[in-house]
Coordinates of C-alpha atoms and ligand atoms in Angstrom, one line a residue:
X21 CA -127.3 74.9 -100.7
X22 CA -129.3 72.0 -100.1
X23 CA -130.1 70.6 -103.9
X24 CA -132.6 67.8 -105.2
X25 CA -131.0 64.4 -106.1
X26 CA -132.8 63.3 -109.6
X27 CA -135.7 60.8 -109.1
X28 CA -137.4 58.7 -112.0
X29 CA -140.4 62.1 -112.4
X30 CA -137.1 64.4 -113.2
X31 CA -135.5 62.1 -115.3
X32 CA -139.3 61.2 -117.0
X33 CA -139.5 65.5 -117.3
X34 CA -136.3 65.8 -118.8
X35 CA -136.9 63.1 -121.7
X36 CA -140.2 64.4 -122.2
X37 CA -138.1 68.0 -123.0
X38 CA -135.3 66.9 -124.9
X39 CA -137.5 64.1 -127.1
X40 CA -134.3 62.4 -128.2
X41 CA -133.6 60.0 -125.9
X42 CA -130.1 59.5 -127.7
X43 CA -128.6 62.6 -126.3
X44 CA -129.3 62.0 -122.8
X45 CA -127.6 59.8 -120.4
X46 CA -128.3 58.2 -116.9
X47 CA -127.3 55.9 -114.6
X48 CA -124.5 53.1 -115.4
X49 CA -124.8 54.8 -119.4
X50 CA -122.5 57.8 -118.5
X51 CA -118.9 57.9 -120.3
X52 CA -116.5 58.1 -117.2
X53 CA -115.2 61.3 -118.8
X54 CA -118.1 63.4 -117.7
X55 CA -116.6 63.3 -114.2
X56 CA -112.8 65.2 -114.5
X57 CA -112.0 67.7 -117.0
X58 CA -107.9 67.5 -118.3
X59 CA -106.2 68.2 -114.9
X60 CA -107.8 68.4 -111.7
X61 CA -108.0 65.7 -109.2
X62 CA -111.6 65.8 -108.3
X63 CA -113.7 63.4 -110.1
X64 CA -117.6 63.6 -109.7
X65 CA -120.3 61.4 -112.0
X66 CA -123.4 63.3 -112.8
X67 CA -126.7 62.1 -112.2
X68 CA -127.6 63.1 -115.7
X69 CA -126.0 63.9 -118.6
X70 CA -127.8 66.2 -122.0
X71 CA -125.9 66.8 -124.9
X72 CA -128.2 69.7 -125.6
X73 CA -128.7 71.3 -129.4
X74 CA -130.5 74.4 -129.1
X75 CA -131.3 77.7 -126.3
X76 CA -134.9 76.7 -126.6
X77 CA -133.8 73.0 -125.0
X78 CA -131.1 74.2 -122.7
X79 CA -133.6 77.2 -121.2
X80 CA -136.0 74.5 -120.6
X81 CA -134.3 72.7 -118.8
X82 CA -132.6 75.5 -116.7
X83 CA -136.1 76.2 -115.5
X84 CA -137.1 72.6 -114.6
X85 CA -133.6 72.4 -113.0
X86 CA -134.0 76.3 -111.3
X87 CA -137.7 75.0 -110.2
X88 CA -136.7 71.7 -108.7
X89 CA -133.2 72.7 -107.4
X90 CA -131.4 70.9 -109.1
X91 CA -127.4 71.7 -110.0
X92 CA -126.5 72.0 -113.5
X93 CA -122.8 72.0 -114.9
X94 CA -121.9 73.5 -118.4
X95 CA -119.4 71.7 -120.2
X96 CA -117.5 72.1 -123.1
X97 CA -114.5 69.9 -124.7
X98 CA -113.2 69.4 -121.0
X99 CA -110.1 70.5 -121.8
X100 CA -109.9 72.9 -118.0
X101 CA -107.4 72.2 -116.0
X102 CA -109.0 73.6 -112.7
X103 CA -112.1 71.3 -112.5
X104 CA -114.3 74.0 -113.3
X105 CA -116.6 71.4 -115.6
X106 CA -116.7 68.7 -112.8
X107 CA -120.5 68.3 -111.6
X108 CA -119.1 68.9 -107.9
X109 CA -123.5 68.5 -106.9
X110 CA -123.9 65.8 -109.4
X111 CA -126.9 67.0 -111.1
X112 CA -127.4 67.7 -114.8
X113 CA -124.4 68.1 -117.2
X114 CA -125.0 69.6 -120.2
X115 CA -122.7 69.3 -122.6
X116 CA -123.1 71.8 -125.1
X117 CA -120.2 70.4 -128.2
X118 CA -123.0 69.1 -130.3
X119 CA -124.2 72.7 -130.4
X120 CA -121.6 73.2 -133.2
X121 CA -122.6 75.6 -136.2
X122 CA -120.6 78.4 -137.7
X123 CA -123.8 80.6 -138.2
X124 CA -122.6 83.7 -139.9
X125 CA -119.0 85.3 -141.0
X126 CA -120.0 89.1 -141.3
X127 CA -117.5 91.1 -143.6
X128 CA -118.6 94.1 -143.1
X129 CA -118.6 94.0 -139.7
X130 CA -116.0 92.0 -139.4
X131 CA -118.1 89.3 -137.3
X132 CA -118.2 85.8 -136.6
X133 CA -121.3 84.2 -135.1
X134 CA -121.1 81.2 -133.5
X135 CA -122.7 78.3 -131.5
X136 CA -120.8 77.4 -128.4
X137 CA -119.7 74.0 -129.2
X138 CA -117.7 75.2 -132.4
X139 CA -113.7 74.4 -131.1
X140 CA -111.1 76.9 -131.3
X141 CA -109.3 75.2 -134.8
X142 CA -112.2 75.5 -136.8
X143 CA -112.5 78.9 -136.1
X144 CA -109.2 80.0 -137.6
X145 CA -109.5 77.3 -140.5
X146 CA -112.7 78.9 -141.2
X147 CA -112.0 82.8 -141.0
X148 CA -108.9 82.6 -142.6
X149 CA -110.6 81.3 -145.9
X150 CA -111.8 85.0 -145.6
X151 CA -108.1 86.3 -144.9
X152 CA -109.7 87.2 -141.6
X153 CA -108.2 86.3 -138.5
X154 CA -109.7 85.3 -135.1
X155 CA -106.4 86.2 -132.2
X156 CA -107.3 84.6 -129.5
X157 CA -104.7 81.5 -129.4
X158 CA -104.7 79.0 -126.5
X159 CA -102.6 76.1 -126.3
X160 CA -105.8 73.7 -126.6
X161 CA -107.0 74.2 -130.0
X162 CA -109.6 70.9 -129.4
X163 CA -111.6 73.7 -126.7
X164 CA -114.8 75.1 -127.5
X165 CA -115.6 78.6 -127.5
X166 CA -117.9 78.5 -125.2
X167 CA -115.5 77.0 -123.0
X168 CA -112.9 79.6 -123.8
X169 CA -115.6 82.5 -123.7
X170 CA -115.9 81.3 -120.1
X171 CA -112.9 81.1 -119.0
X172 CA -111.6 84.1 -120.3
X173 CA -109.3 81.8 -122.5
X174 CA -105.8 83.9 -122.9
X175 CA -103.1 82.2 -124.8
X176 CA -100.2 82.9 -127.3
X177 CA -100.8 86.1 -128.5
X178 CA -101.8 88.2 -125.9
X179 CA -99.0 90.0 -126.0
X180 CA -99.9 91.7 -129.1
X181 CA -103.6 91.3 -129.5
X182 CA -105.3 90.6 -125.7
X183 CA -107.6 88.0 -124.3
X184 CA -110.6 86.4 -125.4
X185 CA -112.7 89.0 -123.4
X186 CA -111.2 91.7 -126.0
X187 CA -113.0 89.5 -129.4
X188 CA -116.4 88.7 -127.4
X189 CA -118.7 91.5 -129.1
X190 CA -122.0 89.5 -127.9
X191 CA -123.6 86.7 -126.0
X192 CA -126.3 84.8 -126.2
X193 CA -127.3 83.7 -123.0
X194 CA -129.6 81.1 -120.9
X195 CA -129.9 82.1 -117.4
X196 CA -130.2 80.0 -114.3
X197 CA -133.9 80.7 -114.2
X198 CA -134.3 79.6 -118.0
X199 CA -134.3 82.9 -119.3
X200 CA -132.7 83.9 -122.8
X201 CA -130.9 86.8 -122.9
X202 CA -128.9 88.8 -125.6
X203 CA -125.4 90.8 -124.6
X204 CA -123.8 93.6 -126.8
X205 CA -124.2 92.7 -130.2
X206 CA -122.4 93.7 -133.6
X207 CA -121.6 96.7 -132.5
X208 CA -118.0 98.2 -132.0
X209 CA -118.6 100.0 -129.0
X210 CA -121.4 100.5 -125.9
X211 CA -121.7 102.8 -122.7
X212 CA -125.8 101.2 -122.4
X213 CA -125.5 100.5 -118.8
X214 CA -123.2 97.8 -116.9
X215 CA -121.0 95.7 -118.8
X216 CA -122.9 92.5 -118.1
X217 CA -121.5 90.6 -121.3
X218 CA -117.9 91.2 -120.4
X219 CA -119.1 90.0 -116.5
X220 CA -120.9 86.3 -118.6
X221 CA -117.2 86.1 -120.2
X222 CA -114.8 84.3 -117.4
X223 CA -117.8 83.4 -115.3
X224 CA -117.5 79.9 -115.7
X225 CA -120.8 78.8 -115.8
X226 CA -121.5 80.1 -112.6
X227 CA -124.2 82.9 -114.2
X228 CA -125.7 81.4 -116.9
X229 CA -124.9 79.2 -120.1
X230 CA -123.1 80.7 -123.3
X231 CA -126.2 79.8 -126.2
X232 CA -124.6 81.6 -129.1
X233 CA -121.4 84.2 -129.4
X234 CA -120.9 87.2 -131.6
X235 CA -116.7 87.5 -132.4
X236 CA -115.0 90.1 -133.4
X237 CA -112.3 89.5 -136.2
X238 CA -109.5 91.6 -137.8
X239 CA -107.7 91.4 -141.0
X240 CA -105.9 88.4 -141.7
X241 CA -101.8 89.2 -141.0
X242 CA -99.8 88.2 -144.1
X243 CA -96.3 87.7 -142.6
X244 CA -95.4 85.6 -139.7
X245 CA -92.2 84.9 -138.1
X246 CA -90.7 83.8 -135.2
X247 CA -87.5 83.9 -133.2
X248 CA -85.8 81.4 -131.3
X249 CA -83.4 83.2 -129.2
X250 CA -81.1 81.1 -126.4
X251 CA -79.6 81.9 -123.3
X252 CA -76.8 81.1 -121.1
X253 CA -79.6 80.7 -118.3
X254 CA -83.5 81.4 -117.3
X255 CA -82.5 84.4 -115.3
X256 CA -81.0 86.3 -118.2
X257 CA -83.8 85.3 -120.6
X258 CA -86.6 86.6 -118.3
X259 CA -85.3 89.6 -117.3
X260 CA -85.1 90.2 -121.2
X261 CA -88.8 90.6 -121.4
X262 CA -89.3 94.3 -119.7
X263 CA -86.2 95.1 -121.8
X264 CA -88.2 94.3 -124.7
X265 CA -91.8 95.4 -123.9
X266 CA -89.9 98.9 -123.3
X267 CA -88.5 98.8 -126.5
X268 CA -91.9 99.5 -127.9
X269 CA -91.7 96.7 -131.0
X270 CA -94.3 94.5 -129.9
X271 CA -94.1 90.9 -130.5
X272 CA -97.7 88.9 -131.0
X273 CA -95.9 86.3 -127.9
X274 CA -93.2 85.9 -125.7
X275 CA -92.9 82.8 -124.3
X276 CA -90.2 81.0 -122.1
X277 CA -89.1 77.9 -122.0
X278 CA -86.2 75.6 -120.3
X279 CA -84.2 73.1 -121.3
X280 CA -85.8 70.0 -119.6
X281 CA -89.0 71.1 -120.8
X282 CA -87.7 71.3 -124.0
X283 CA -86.4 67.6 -123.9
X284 CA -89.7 66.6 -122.5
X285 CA -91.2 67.6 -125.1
X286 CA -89.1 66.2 -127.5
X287 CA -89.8 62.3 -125.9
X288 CA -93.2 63.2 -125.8
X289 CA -93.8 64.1 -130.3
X290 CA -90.5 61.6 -131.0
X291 CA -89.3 65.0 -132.9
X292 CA -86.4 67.1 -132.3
X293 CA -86.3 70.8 -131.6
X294 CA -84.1 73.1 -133.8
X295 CA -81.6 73.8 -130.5
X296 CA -82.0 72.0 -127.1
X297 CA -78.3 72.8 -126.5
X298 CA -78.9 76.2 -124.2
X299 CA -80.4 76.1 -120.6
X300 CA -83.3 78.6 -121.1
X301 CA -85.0 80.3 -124.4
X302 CA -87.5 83.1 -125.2
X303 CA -89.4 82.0 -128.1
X304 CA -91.0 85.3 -129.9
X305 CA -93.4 85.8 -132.5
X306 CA -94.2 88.9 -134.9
X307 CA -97.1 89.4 -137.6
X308 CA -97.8 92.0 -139.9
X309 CA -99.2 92.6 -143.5
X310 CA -95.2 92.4 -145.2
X311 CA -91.7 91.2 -144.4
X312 CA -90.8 95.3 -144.4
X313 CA -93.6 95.4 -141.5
X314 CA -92.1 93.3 -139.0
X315 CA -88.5 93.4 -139.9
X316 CA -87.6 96.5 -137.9
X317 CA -89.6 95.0 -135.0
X318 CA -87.6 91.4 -134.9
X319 CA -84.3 92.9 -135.8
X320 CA -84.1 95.8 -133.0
X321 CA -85.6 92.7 -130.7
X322 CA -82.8 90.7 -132.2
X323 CA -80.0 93.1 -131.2
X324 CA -81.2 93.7 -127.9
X325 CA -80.9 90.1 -126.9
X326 CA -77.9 89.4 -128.1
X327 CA -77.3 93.0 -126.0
X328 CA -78.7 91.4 -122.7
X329 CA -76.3 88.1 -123.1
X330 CA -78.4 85.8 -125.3
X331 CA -76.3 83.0 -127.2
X332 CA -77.4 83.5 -130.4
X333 CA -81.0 84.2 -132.5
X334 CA -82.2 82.1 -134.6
X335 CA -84.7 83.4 -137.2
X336 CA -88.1 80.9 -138.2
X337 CA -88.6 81.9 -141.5
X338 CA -89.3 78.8 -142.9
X339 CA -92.3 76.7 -142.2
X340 CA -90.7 73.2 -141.2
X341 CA -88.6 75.4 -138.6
X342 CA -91.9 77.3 -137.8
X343 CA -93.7 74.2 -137.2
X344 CA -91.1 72.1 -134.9
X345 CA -90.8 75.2 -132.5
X346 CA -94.7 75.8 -132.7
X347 CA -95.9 72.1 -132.1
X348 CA -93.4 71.5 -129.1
X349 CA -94.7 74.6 -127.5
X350 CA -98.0 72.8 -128.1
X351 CA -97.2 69.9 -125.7
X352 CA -95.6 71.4 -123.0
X353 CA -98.5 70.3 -120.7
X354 CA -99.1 67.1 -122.0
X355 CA -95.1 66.7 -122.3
X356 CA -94.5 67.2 -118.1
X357 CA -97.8 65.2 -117.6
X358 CA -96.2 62.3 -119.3
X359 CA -93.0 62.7 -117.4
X360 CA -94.6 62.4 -114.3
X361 CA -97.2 59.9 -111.9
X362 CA -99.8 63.1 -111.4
X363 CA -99.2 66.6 -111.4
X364 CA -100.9 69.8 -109.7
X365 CA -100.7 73.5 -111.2
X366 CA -100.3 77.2 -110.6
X367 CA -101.4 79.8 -112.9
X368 CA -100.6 82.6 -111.5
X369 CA -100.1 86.0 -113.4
X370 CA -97.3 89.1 -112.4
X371 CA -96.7 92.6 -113.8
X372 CA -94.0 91.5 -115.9
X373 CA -91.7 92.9 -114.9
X374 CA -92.3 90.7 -111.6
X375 CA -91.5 87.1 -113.7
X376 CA -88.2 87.1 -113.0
X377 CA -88.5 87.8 -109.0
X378 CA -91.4 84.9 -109.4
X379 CA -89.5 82.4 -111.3
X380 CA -86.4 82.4 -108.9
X381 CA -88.3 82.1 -106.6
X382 CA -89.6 78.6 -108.1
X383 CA -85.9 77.2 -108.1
X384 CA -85.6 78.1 -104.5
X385 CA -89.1 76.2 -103.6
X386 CA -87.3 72.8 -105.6
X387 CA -84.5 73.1 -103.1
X388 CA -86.6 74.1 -99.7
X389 CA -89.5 71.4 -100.4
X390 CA -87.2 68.5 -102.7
X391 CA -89.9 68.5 -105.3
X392 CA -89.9 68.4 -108.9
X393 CA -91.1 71.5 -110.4
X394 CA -91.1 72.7 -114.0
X395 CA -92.3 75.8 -115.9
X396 CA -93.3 77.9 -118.9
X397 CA -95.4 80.1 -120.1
X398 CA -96.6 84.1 -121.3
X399 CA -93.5 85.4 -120.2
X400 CA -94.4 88.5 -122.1
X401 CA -97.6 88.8 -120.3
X402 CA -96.5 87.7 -117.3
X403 CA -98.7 84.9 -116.3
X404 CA -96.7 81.6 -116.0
X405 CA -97.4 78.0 -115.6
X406 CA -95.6 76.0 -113.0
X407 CA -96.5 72.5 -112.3
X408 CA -95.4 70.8 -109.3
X409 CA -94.8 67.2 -109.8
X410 CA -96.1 64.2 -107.8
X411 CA -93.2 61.3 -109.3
X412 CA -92.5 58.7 -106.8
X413 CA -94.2 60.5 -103.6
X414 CA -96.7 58.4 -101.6
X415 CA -100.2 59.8 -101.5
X416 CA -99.5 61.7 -97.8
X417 CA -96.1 63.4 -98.7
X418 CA -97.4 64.2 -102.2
X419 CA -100.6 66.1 -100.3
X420 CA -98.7 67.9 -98.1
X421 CA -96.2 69.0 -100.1
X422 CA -98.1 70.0 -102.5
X423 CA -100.0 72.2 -100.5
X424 CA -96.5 73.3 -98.8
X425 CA -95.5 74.3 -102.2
X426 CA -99.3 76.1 -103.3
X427 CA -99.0 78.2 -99.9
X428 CA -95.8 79.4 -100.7
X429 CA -96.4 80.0 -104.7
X430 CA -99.7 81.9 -103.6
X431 CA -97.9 84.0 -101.4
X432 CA -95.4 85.3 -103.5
X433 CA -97.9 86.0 -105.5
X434 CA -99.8 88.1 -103.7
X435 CA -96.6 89.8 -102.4
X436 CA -95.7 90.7 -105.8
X437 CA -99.4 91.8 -106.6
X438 CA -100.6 89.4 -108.7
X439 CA -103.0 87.5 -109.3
X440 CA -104.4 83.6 -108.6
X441 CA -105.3 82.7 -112.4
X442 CA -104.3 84.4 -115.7
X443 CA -106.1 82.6 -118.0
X444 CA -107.3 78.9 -116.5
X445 CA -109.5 80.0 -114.1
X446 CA -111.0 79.4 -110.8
X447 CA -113.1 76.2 -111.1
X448 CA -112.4 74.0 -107.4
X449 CA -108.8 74.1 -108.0
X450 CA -107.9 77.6 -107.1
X451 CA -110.9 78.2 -104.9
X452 CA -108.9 78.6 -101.5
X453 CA -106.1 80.9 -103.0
X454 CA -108.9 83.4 -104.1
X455 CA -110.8 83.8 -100.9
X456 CA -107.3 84.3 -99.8
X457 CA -106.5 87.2 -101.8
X458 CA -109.5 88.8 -101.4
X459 CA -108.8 89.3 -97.6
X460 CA -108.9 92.5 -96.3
X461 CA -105.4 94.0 -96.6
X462 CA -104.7 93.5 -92.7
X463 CA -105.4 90.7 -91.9
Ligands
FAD567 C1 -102.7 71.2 -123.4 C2 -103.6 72.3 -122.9 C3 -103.2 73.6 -123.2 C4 -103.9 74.7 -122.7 N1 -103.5 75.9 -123.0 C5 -104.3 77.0 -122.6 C6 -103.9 78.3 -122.9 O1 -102.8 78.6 -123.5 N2 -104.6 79.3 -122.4 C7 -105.8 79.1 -121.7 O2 -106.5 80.1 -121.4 N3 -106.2 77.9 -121.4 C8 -105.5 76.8 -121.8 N4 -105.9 75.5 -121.5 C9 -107.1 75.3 -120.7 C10 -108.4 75.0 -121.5 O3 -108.2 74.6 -122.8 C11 -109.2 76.3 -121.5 O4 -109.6 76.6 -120.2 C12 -110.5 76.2 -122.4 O5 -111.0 77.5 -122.4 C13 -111.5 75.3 -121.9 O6 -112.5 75.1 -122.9 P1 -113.4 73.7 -122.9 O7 -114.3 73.8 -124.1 O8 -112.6 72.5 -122.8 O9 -114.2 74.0 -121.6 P2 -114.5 73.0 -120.4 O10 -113.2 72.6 -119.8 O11 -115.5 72.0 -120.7 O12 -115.2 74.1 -119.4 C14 -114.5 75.2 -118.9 C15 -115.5 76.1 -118.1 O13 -116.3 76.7 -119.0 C16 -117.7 76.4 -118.6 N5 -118.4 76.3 -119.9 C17 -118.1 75.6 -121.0 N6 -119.0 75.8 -122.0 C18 -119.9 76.7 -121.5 C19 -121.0 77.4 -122.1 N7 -121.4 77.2 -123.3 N8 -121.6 78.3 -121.3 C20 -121.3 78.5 -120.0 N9 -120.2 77.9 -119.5 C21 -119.5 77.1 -120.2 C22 -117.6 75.1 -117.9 O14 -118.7 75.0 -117.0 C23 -116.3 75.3 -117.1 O15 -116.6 76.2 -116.0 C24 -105.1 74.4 -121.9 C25 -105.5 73.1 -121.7 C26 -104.8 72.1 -122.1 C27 -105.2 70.7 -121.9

């Protein structure tokens, strides 16, 4: 695609559209930050930045943009760790966080409407003044919605409650030709044709912009608690999880986590974590409306791990505890980032009862390619996060090993029948590894 590189008679249209000239941004006045969302490599200024405010402005520009060919790149808070917000053309970048109203809590439909700047941690601060409750959790509470709508955010409670896709109930929607569409609705249910909102939800901007967002909410849980539970190794602790998911009591998360992750993350808050003494731990969470509720569930889960070899369980029932184990897992990312010159990372999600196969796998790559590589994740959803680390390599041996290391990750993958991305999504990162696995099956 051959696109238009902005003259001074775009940038003169554009200002005449948005009025403001506060909110828009050219030339040597862009913030660096415009060009690299959290993780990936590739860095790419805009020509034009517009932090927009309403879908009258944004589909007004969309048609000046669709008119004049000119790229345009959604972006939210940037939190994507597959470059999916970088302007890769240049072009406009809209950044849409200033489009950040809470428009309407709906109790009895049990809806939340919402602008598309509005981040993930005011939306459960807000609902739950209601005693409603908004599931979706990813790690990155600073995201927007709109940012999570389009990636098909996943997150910490999938187990229990699905994926961001599952709370979307409608869309508001600008289209590449400056259109304004509307998607679903309030309602519960609809068999009106193709699904075209669930298609707008984990497109990443690719088929139109994400203007305003109908979610659906459920009762608020009461009771939350969490268990800690170590292990003598990794191997034992993942092959846990099927054992558990067949044991029908299901836990909102199940997450894994190892030992030097767990120290990481330590240096990184300057806080200790209740145990760091075991090599490997599942980390579980249950909810329900009472104690009575979700005792049955974490007790039977309890036996069965110490059944399966686990060291000991230890029960977070009090909110200090809660909060230690809680905010580490919150910095995992950040934590190996820190520990490390520049990292790359695979997202890649198993049937789960696959993790297991996956993550030895991993500890044999360390040895075959001498790299650093560390991992955690959904363990009870199967989609892990392993991030190969760069440390003292030289730019040459860190690029070929890295992709060394992606080839082999991918392939496993594939051989195990999963998929590229769980939850992150595509963006330029992961590009290559899904025109791979959409190859016909012989070839
Ligand atoms: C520490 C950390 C932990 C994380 N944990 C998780 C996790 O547990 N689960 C998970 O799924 N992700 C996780 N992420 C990744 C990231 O937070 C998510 O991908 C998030 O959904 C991105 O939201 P954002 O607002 O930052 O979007 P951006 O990064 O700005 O954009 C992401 C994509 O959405 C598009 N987009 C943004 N807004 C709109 C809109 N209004 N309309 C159309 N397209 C739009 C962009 O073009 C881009 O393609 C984590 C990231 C970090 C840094």
């Amino acid at each position: 695609m051959n696109y238009k590189k902005l003259d001074k008679n775009d940038i003169e249209a554009i200002l005449s559209i948005v009025k403001d000239k506060e909110r828009v941004y050219y030339g040597e006045n862009i913030n660096e930050d415009y060009s690299h969302d959290e993780l990936s490599a590739v860095k790419v200024m805009p020509e034009i930045v517009i932090q927009v405010l309403s879908a009258e402005e944004v589909s007004e520009i969309m048609k000046y943009a669709y008119e004049n060919s000119i790229p345009v790149t959604p972006r939210g808070a940037g939190t994507g760790l597959v470059g999916s917000a970088v302007p890769l053309y240049g072009g406009i970048l809209l950044d849409l966080t200033k489009m950040n109203k809470i428009l309407e809590v709906d109790k009895e439909n049990l809806t939340l409407t919402v602008e598309p700047g509005v981040l993930l941690m005011d939306i459960g601060k807000y609902v739950e003044k209601f005693n409603l409750f908004y599931p979706p959790d990813p790690g990155e509470k600073t995201a927007t919605i709109g940012g999570n709508i389009s990636t098909n955010a996943g997150g910490m409670r999938a187990v229990k409650y699905g994926v961001t896709r599952d709370y979307v109930r409608g869309l508001e929607v600008v289209l590449p030709t400056g259109e304004l569409i509307e998607l679903g609705g309030k309602i519960v249910k609809n068999s009106s044709g193709y699904p075209l909102k669930d298609l707008m939800v984990g497109s990443e901007g690719t088929l139109g912009i994400v203007t305003k967002a109908v979610l659906k909410l459920l009762p608020l849980p009461k009771k939350v608690m969490s268990l800690l539970v170590p292990f003598p190794n990794l191997d034992m602790a993942i092959s846990t999880v099927p054992e558990i998911i067949k044991s029908k009591s299901i836990p909102t998360a199940i997450e894994f986590m190892q030992r030097e992750v767990i120290v990481a993350a330590e240096k990184f808050l300057g806080k200790r974590f209740p145990d760091n003494s075991s090599d490997a731990y599942l980390l579980l969470k249950f909810d329900g409306s009472s104690i009575e509720d979700i005792e049955k569930d974490y007790e039977d889960v309890a036996k069965l791990c110490l059944h399966k070899g686990a060291l000991d369980v230890y029960i977070s029932n009090i909110k200090q505890r809660e909060e230690a184990i809680w905010s580490a897992r919150g910095v995992f990312l950040e934590a190996i980032k820190a520990d490390t010159s520049e990292m790359d990372e695979v997202d890649v999600v198993v049937p789960r009862n696959k993790v297991a196969d996956f993550i030895k796998y991993i500890h044999d790559l360390e040895e075959k390619h001498n790299i650093r590589l560390r991992s955690f994740g959904h363990a009870g959803d199967g989609n892990l996060h392993v991030y190969i680390l760069k440390d003292s390599l030289d730019e040459e041996a860190w690029k070929e090993k890295l992709e060394a290391v992606m080839e082999d990750m991918y392939e496993k993958q594939r051989e195990l029948r999963g998929q590229v991305s769980g939850e992150h999504g595509i963006g330029i990162a992961k590009k290559p590894y899904l025109e791979q696995a959409f190859r016909p099956c012989d070839t």
